[in-house]
Tab-separated table of C-alpha atoms and ligand atoms in Angstrom:
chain	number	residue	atom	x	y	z
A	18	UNK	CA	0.000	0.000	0.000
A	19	UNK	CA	1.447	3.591	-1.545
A	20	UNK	CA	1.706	6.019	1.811
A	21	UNK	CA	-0.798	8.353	0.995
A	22	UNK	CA	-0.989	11.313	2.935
A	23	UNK	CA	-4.235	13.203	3.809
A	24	UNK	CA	-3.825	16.452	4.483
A	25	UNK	CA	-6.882	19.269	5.549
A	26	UNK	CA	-6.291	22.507	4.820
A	27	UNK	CA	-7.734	24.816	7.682
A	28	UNK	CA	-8.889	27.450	5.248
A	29	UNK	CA	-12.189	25.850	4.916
A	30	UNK	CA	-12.257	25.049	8.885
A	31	UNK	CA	-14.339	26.959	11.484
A	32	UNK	CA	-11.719	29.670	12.697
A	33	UNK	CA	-13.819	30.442	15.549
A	34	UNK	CA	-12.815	26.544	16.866
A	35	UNK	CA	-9.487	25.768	15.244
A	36	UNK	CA	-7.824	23.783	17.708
A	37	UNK	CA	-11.169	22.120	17.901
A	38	UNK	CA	-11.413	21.290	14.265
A	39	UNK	CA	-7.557	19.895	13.651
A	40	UNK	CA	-8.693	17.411	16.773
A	41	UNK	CA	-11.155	16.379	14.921
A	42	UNK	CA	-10.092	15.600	11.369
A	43	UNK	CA	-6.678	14.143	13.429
A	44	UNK	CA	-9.125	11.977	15.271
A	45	UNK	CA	-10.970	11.012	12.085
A	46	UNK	CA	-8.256	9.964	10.537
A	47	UNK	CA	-6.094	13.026	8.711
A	48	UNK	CA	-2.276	12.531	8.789
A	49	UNK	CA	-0.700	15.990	8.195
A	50	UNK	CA	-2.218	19.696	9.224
A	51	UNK	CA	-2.047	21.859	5.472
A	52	UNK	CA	-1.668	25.785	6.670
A	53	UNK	CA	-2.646	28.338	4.185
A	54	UNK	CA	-0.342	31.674	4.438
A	55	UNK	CA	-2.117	34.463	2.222
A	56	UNK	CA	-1.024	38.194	2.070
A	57	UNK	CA	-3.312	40.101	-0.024
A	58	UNK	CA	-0.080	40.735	-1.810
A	59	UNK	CA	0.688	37.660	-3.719
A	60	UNK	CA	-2.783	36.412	-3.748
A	61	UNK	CA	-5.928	38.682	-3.250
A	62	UNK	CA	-6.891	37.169	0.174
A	63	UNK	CA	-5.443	37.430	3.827
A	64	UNK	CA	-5.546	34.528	6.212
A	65	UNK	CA	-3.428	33.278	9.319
A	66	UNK	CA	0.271	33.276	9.896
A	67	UNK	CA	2.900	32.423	12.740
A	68	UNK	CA	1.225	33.165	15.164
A	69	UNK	CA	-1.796	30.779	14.563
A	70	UNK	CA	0.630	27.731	13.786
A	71	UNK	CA	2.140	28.386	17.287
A	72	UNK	CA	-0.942	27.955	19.051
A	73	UNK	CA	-1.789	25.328	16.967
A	74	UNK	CA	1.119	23.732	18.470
A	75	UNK	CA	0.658	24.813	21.741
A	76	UNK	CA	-3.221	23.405	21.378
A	77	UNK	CA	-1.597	19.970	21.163
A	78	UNK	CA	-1.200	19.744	17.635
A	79	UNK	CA	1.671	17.098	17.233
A	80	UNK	CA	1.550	15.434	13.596
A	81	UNK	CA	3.513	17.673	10.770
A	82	UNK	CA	2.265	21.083	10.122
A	83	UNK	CA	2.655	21.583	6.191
A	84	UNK	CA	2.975	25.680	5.680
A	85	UNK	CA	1.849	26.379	2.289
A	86	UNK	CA	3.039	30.261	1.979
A	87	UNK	CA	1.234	32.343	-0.386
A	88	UNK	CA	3.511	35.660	0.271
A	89	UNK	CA	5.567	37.505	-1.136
A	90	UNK	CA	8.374	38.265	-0.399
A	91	UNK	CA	8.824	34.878	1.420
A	92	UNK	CA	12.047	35.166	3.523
A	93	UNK	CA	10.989	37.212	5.807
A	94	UNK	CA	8.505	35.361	7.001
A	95	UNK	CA	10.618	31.729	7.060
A	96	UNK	CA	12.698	32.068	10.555
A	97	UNK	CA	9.201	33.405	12.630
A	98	UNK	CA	7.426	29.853	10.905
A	99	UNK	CA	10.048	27.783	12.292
A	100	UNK	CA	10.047	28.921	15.562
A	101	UNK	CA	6.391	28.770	15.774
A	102	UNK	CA	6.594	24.806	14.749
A	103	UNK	CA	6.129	24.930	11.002
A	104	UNK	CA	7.357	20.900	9.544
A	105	UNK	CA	7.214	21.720	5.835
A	106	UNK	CA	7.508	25.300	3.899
A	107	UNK	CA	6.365	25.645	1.457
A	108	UNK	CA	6.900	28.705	-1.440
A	109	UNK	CA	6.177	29.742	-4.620
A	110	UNK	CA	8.977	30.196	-7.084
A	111	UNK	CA	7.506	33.663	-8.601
A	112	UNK	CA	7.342	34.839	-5.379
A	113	UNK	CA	10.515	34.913	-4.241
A	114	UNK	CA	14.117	36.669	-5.724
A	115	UNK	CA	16.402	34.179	-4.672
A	116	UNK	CA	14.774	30.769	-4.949
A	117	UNK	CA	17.651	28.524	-3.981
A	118	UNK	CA	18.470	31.001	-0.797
A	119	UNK	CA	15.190	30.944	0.255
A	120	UNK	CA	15.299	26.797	0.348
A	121	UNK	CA	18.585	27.005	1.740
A	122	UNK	CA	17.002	29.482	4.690
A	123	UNK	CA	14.213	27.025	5.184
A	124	UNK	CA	16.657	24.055	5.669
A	125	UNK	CA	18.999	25.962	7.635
A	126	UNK	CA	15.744	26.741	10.561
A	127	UNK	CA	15.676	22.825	10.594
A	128	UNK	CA	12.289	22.730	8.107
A	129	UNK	CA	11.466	20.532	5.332
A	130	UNK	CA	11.655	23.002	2.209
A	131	UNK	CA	8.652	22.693	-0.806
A	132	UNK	CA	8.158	24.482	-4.011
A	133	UNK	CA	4.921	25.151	-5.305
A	134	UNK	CA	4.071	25.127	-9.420
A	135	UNK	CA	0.332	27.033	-9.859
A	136	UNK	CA	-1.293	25.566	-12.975
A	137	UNK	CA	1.087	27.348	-15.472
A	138	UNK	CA	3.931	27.729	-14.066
A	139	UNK	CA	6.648	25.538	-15.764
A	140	UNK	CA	8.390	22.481	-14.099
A	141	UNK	CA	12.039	23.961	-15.378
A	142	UNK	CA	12.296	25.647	-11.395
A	143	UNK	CA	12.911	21.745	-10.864
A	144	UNK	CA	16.480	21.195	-13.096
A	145	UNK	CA	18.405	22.834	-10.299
A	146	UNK	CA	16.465	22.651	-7.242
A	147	UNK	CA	15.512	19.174	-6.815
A	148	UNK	CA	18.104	17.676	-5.027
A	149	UNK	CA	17.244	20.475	-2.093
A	150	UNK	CA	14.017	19.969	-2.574
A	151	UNK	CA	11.734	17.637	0.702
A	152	UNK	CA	8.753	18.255	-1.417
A	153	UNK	CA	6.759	19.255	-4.546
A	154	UNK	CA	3.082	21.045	-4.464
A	155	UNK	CA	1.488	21.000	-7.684
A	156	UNK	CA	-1.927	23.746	-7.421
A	157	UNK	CA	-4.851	22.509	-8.863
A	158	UNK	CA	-6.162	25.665	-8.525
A	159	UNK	CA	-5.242	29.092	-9.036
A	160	UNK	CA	-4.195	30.163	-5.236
A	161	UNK	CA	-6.106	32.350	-3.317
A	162	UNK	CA	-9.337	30.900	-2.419
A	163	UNK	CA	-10.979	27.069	-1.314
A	164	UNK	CA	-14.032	25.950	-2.911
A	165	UNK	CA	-12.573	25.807	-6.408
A	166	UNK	CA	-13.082	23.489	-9.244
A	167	UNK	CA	-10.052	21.092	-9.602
A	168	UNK	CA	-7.983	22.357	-13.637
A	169	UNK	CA	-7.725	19.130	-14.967
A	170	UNK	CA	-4.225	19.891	-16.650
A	171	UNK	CA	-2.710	18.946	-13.358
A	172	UNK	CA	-3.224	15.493	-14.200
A	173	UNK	CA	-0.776	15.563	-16.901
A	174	UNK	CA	1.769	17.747	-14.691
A	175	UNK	CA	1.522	15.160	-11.747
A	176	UNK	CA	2.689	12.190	-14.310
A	177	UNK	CA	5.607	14.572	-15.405
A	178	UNK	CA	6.562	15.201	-11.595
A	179	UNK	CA	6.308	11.921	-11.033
A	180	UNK	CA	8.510	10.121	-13.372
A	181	UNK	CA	10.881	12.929	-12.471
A	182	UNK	CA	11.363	12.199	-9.078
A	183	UNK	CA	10.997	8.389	-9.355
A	184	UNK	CA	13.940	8.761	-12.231
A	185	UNK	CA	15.876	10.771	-9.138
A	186	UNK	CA	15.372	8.250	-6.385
A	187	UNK	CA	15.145	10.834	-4.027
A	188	UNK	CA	12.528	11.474	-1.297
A	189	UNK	CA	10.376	13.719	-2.318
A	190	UNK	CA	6.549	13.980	-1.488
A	191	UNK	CA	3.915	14.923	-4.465
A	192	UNK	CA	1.400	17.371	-3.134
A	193	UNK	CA	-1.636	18.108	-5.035
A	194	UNK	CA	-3.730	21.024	-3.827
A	195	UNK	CA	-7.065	22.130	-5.027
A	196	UNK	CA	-10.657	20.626	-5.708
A	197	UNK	CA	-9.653	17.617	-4.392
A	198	UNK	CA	-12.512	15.387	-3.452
A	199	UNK	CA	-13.821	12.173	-3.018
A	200	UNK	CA	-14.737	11.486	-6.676
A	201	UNK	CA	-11.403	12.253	-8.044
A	202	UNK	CA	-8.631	11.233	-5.065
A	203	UNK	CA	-7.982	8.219	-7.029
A	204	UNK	CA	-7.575	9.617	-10.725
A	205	UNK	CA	-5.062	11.851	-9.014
A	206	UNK	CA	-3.236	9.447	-6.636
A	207	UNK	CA	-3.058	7.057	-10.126
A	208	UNK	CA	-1.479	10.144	-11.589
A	209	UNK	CA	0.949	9.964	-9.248
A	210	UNK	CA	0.605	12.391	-6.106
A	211	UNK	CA	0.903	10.828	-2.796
A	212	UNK	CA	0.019	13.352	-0.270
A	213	UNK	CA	-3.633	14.944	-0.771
A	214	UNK	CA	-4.974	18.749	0.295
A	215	UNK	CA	-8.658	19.108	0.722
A	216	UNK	CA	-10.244	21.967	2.453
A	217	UNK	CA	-13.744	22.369	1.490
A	218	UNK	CA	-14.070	18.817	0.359
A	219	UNK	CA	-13.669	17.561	3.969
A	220	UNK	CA	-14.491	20.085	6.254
A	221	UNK	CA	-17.906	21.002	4.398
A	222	UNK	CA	-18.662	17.105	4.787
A	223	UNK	CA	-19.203	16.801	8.736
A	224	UNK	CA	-20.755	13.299	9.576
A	225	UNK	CA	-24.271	13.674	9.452
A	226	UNK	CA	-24.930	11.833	12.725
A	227	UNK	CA	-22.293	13.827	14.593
A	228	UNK	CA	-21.538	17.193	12.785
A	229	UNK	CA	-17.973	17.249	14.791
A	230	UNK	CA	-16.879	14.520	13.080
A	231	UNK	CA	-15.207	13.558	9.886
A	232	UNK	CA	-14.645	9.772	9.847
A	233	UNK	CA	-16.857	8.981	7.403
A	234	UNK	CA	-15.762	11.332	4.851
A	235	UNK	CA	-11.597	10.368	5.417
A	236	UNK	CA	-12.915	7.213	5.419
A	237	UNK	CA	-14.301	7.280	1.472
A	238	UNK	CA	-10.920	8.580	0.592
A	239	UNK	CA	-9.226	6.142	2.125
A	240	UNK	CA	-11.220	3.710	-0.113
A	241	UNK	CA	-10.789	5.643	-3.071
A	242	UNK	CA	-6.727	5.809	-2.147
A	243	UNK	CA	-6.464	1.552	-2.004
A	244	UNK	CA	-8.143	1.432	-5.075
A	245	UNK	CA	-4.682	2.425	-6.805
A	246	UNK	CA	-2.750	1.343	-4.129
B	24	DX5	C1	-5.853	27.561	-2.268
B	24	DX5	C2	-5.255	26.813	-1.096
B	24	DX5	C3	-5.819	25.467	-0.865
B	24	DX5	C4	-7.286	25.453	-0.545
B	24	DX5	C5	-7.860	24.182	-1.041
B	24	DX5	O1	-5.078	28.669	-2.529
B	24	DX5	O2	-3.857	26.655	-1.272
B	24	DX5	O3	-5.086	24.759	0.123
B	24	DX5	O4	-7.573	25.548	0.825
B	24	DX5	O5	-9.243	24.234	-0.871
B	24	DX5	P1	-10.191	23.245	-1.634
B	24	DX5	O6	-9.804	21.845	-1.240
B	24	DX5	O7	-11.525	23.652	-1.165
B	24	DX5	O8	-9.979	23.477	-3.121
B	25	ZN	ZN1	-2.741	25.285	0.089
């Protein structure tokens, strides 16, 4: 069985209860916490930042927190995520001058370092990078907002990445981010991404019998996951 990944993004959770809601999809069955930085600057929405992972952490939070930064610039911001318990950070390559510093900075504050490819930007960030590189995010969506219809094109992009880093044999997890739901986890995990985002596609499916809960929703994607593998 592949080690998929299933990984929330809090952007479509209930603010107001945060802690709350990353029990309960972690109870449910979610394996990583995905953390959506926006800045009104890079993207035209504003969201949480290190602050928010912190308490997070300080909630009890334990399994990886996966910082998907939508800022620009990005460095600034790198150090204060670390210290505030950040696993993965990740960027995007438009946003920042210095791409290979800003993995390098990442490393250096003892994270796990991603880069993140929006629908049309190229793959050609990879030919230097991807020996540095802990993991690849491939948007499925333009960034900015949850609730978005999944851009097919992806599909053919997640093949590419994969062959790519199979042909490397390095470790390297495929991220897809963006309309991900239960009636297309397995066309994408088949296309080759192993570690799954979904905001509104698991935290606008509560359990109907208990509307704290998620099981049953993790649970279909599960199903849909062994299907490939
Ligand atoms: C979009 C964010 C995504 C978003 C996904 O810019 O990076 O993580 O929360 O939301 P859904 O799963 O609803 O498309
Ligand atoms: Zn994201």
């Amino acid at each position: 069985m592949a080690d998929f990944q299933i990984a929330p993004s809090i952007l479509s959770a209930d603010f107001a209860k945060l802690g709350q809601e990353c029990d309960d999809v972690l109870a449910s069955g979610a394996d990583i916490i995905h953390f959506d930085v926006m800045d009104n600057h890079y993207v035209p929405n504003l969201t949480i930042g290190p602050l928010v992972c912190d308490a997070l952490r300080r909630h009890g939070v334990t399994v990886p927190i996966d910082v998907h930064l939508m800022v620009s610039p990005v460095d600034r911001l790198v150090g204060d995520f670390a210290e505030a318990g950040a696993t993965y950070i990740t960027f995007h390559p438009e946003a920042s001058d210095h791409i290979d510093r800003t993995i390098q900075m990442i490393r250096s504050a003892g994270c796990k370092a991603g880069l993140v490819f929006n629908p049309a930007t190229p793959l050609s960030y990879l030919e230097y990078e991807l020996g540095n590189l802990d993991m690849i995010l491939l948007m499925s969506v333009n960034p900015g907002f949850g609730g978005q219809g999944f851009i097919s094109s992806a599909l053919d992009k997640l093949k590419r990445v994969r062959n790519i880093i199979d042909d490397s044999d390095l470790d390297i997890r495929l991220e897809i981010d963006g309309g991900v739901k239960v009636d297309n986890i397995a066309e994408i995990a088949a296309a080759g991404a192993d570690t799954f985002v979904s905001g509104s596609g698991i935290f606008g499916k509560r359990n109907e019998s208990d509307p704290n809960k998620y099981d049953t929703i993790i649970q279909e994607m599960r199903d849909e996951l062994a299907k490939v593998g």
